[in-house]
XYZ file of N, CA and C in Angstrom:
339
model
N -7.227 -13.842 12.069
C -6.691 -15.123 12.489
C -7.369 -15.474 13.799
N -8.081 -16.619 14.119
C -8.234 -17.088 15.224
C -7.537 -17.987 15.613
N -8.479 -17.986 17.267
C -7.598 -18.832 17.958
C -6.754 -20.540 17.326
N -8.675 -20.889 16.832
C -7.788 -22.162 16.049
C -7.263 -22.002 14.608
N -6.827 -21.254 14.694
C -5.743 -21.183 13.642
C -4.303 -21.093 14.045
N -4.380 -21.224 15.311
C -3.035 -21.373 16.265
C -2.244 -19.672 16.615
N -3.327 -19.042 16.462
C -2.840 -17.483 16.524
C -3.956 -17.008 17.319
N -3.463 -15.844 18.151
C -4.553 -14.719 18.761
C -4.498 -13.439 18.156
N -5.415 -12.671 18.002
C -5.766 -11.364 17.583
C -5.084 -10.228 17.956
N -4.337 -9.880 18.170
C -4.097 -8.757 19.241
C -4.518 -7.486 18.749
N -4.175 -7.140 17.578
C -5.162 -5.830 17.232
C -5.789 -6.076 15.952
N -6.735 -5.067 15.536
C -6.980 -4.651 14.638
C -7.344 -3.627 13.400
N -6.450 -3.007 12.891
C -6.499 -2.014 11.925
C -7.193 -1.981 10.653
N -7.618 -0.647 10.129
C -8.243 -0.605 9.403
C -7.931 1.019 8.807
N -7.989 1.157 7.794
C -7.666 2.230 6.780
C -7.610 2.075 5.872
N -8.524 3.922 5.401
C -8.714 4.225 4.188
C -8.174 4.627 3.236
N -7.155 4.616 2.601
C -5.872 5.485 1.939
C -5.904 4.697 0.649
N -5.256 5.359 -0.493
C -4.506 4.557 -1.996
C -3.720 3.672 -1.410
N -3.850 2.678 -2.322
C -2.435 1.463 -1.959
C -1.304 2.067 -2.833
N -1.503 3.385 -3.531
C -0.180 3.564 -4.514
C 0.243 4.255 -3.400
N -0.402 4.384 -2.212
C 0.603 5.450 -1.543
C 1.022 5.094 -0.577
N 2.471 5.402 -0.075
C 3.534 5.049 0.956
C 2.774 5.549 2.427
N 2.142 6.933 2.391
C 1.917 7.418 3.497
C 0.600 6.822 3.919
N 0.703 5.824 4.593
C -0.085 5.225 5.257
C -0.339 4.607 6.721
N -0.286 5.895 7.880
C 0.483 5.418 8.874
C -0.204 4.370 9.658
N -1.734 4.379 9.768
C -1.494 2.748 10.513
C -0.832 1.745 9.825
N -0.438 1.553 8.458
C -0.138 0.130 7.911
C 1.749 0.226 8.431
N 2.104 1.718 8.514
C 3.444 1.436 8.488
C 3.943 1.542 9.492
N 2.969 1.647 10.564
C 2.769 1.796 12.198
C 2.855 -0.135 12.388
N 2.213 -0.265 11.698
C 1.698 -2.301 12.413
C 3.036 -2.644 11.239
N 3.614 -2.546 10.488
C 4.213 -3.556 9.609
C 5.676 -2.929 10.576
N 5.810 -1.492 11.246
C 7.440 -1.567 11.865
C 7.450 -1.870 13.070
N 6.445 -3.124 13.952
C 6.018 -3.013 15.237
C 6.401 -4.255 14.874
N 7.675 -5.039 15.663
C 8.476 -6.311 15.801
C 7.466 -7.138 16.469
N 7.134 -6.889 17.707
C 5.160 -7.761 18.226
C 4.315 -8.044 17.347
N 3.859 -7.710 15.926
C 3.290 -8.389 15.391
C 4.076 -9.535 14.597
N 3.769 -10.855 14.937
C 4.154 -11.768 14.297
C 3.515 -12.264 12.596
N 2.347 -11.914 12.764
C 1.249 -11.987 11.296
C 0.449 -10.824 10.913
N 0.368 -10.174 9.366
C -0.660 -9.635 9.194
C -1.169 -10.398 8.110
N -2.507 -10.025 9.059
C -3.690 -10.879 8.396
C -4.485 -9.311 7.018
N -4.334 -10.125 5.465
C -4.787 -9.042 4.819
C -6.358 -10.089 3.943
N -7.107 -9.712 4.012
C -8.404 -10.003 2.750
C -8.158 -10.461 1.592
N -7.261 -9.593 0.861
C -6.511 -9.809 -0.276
C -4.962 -8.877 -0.718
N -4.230 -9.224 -0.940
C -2.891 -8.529 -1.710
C -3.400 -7.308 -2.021
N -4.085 -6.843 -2.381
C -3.899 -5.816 -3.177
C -4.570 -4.719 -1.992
N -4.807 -5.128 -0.741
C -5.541 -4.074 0.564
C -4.113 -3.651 1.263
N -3.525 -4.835 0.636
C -2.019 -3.892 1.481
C -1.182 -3.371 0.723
N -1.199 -3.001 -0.680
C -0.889 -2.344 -1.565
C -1.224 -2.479 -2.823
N -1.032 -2.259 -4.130
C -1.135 -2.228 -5.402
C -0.117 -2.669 -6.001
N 0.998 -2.523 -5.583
C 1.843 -2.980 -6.192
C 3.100 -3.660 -5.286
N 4.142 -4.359 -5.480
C 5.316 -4.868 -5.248
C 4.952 -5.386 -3.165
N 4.112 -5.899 -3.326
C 3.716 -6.635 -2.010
C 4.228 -7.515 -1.980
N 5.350 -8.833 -2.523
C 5.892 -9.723 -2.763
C 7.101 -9.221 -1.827
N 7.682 -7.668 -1.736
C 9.038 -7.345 -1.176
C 8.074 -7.194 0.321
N 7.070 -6.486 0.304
C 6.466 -6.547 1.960
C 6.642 -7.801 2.407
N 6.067 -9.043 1.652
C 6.124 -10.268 2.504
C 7.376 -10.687 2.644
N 8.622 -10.451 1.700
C 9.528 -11.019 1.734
C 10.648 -10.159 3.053
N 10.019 -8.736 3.122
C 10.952 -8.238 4.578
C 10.086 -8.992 5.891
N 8.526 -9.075 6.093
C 8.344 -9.500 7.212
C 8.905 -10.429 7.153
N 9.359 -11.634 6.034
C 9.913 -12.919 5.932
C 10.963 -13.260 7.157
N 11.927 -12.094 6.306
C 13.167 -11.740 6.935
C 13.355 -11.851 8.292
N 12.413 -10.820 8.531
C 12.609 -10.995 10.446
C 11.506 -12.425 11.020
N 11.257 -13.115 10.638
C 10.881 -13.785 11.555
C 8.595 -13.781 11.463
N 8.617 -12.623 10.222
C 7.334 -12.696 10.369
C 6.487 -13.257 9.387
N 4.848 -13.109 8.442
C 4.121 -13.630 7.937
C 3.190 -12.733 7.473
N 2.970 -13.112 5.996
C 1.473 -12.025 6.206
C 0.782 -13.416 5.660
N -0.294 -13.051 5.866
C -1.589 -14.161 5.891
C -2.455 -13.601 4.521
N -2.731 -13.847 3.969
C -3.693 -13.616 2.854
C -4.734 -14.784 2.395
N -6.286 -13.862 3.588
C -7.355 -14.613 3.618
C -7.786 -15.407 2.187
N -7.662 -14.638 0.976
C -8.701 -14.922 -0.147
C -7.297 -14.580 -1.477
N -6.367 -15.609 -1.680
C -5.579 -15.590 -2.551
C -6.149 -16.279 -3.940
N -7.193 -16.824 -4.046
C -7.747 -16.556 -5.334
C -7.328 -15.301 -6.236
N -6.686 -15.359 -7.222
C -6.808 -13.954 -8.269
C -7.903 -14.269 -9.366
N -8.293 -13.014 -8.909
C -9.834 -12.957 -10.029
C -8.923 -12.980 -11.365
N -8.364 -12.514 -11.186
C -7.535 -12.138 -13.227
C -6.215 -12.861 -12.808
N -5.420 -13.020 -14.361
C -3.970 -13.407 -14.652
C -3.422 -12.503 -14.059
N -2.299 -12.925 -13.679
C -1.201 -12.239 -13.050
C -0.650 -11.146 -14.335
N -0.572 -11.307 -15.161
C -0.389 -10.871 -16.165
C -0.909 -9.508 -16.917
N -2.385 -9.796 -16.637
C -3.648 -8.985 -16.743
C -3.514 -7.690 -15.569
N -3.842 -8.193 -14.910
C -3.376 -7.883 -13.579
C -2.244 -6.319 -13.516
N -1.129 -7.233 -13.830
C 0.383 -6.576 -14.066
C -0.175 -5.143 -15.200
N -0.616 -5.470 -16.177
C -1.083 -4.412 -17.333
C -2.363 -3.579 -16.913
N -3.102 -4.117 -16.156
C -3.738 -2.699 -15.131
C -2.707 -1.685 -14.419
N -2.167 -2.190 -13.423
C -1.349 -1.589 -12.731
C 0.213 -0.933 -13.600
N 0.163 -0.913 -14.603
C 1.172 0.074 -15.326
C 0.622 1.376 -15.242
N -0.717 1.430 -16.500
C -1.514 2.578 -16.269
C -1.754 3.647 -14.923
N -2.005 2.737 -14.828
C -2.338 3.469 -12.439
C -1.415 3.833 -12.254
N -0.132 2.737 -12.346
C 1.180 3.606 -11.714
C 1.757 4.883 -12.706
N 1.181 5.423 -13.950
C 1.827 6.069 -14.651
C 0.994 7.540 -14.432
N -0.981 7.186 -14.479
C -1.287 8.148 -13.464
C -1.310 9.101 -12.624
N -0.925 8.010 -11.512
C -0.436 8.701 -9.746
C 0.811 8.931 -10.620
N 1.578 8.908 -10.888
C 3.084 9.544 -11.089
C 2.870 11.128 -12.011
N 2.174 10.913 -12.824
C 1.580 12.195 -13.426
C 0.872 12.959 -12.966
N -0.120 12.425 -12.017
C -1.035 13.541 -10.939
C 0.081 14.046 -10.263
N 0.662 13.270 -9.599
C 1.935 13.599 -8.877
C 3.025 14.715 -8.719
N 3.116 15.120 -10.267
C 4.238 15.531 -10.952
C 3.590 16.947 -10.848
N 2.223 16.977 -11.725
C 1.718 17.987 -11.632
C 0.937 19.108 -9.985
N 0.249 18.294 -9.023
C 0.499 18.638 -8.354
C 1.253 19.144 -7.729
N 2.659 18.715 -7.332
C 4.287 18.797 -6.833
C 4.646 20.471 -7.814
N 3.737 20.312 -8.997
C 4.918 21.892 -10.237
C 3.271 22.669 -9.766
N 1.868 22.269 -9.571
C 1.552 23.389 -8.794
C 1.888 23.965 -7.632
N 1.880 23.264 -6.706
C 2.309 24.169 -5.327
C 3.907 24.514 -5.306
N 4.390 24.292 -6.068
C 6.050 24.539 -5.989
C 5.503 26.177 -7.035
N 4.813 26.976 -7.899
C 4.422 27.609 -8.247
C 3.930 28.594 -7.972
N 3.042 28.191 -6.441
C 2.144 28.669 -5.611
C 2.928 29.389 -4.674
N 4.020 28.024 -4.409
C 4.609 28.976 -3.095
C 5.821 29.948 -3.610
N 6.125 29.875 -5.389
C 6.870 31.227 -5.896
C 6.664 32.416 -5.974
N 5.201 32.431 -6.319
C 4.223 33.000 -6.176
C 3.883 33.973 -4.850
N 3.789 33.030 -3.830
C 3.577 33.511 -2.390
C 4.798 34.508 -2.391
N 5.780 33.840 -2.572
C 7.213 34.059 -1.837
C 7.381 35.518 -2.675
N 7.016 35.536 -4.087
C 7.230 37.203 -4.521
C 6.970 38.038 -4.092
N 5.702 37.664 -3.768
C 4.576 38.630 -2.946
C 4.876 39.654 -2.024
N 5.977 38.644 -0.962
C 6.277 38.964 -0.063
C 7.348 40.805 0.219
């Protein structure tokens, strides 16, 4: 956002992480920081993959905005929606399995002992 856009910059973040994933601490560092009045995102889907409609609708809440430079959607919303089932079913299955290896690992460890 610039100046003439009636806004100043004050910071700027940047990170590399999944949008399926929660742990993302600069984004959840700048989105629980009441001083930012706007985040400025490229597109929807850099500030998550999914259910970004409830992000905009809590900054709503308090008083804030997210900005979304390039709201063109290349695809139907629709289309769109039926990518992101798959993905989310995925990460929930990598997930699962990861989570029953090291829960395994550390039974494992713990016999040992």
């Amino acid at each position: 956002m610039s100046v003439t856009a009636g806004g100043k910059v004050v910071r700027v973040e940047s990170e590399i992480a999944s949008g399926m994933n929660g742990a993302r601490s600069k984004a959840r560092r700048l989105l629980a920081d009441p001083a930012v009045t706007a985040v400025v995102v490229e597109r929807k889907d850099r500030l998550g993959r999914m259910n970004v409609e409830l992000v905009e609708a809590a900054l709503s809440a308090s008083g804030r905005r997210l900005v979304v430079l390039d709201d063109g959607e290349a695809e139907d919303d629709l289309v769109r929606d039926m990518a992101e089932v798959p993905a989310s079913f995925c990460a929930r299955l990598y997930g699962r399995r990861s989570a029953k290896n090291r829960a395994r690992k550390a039974l494992e460890a713990a016999g040992h002992d």
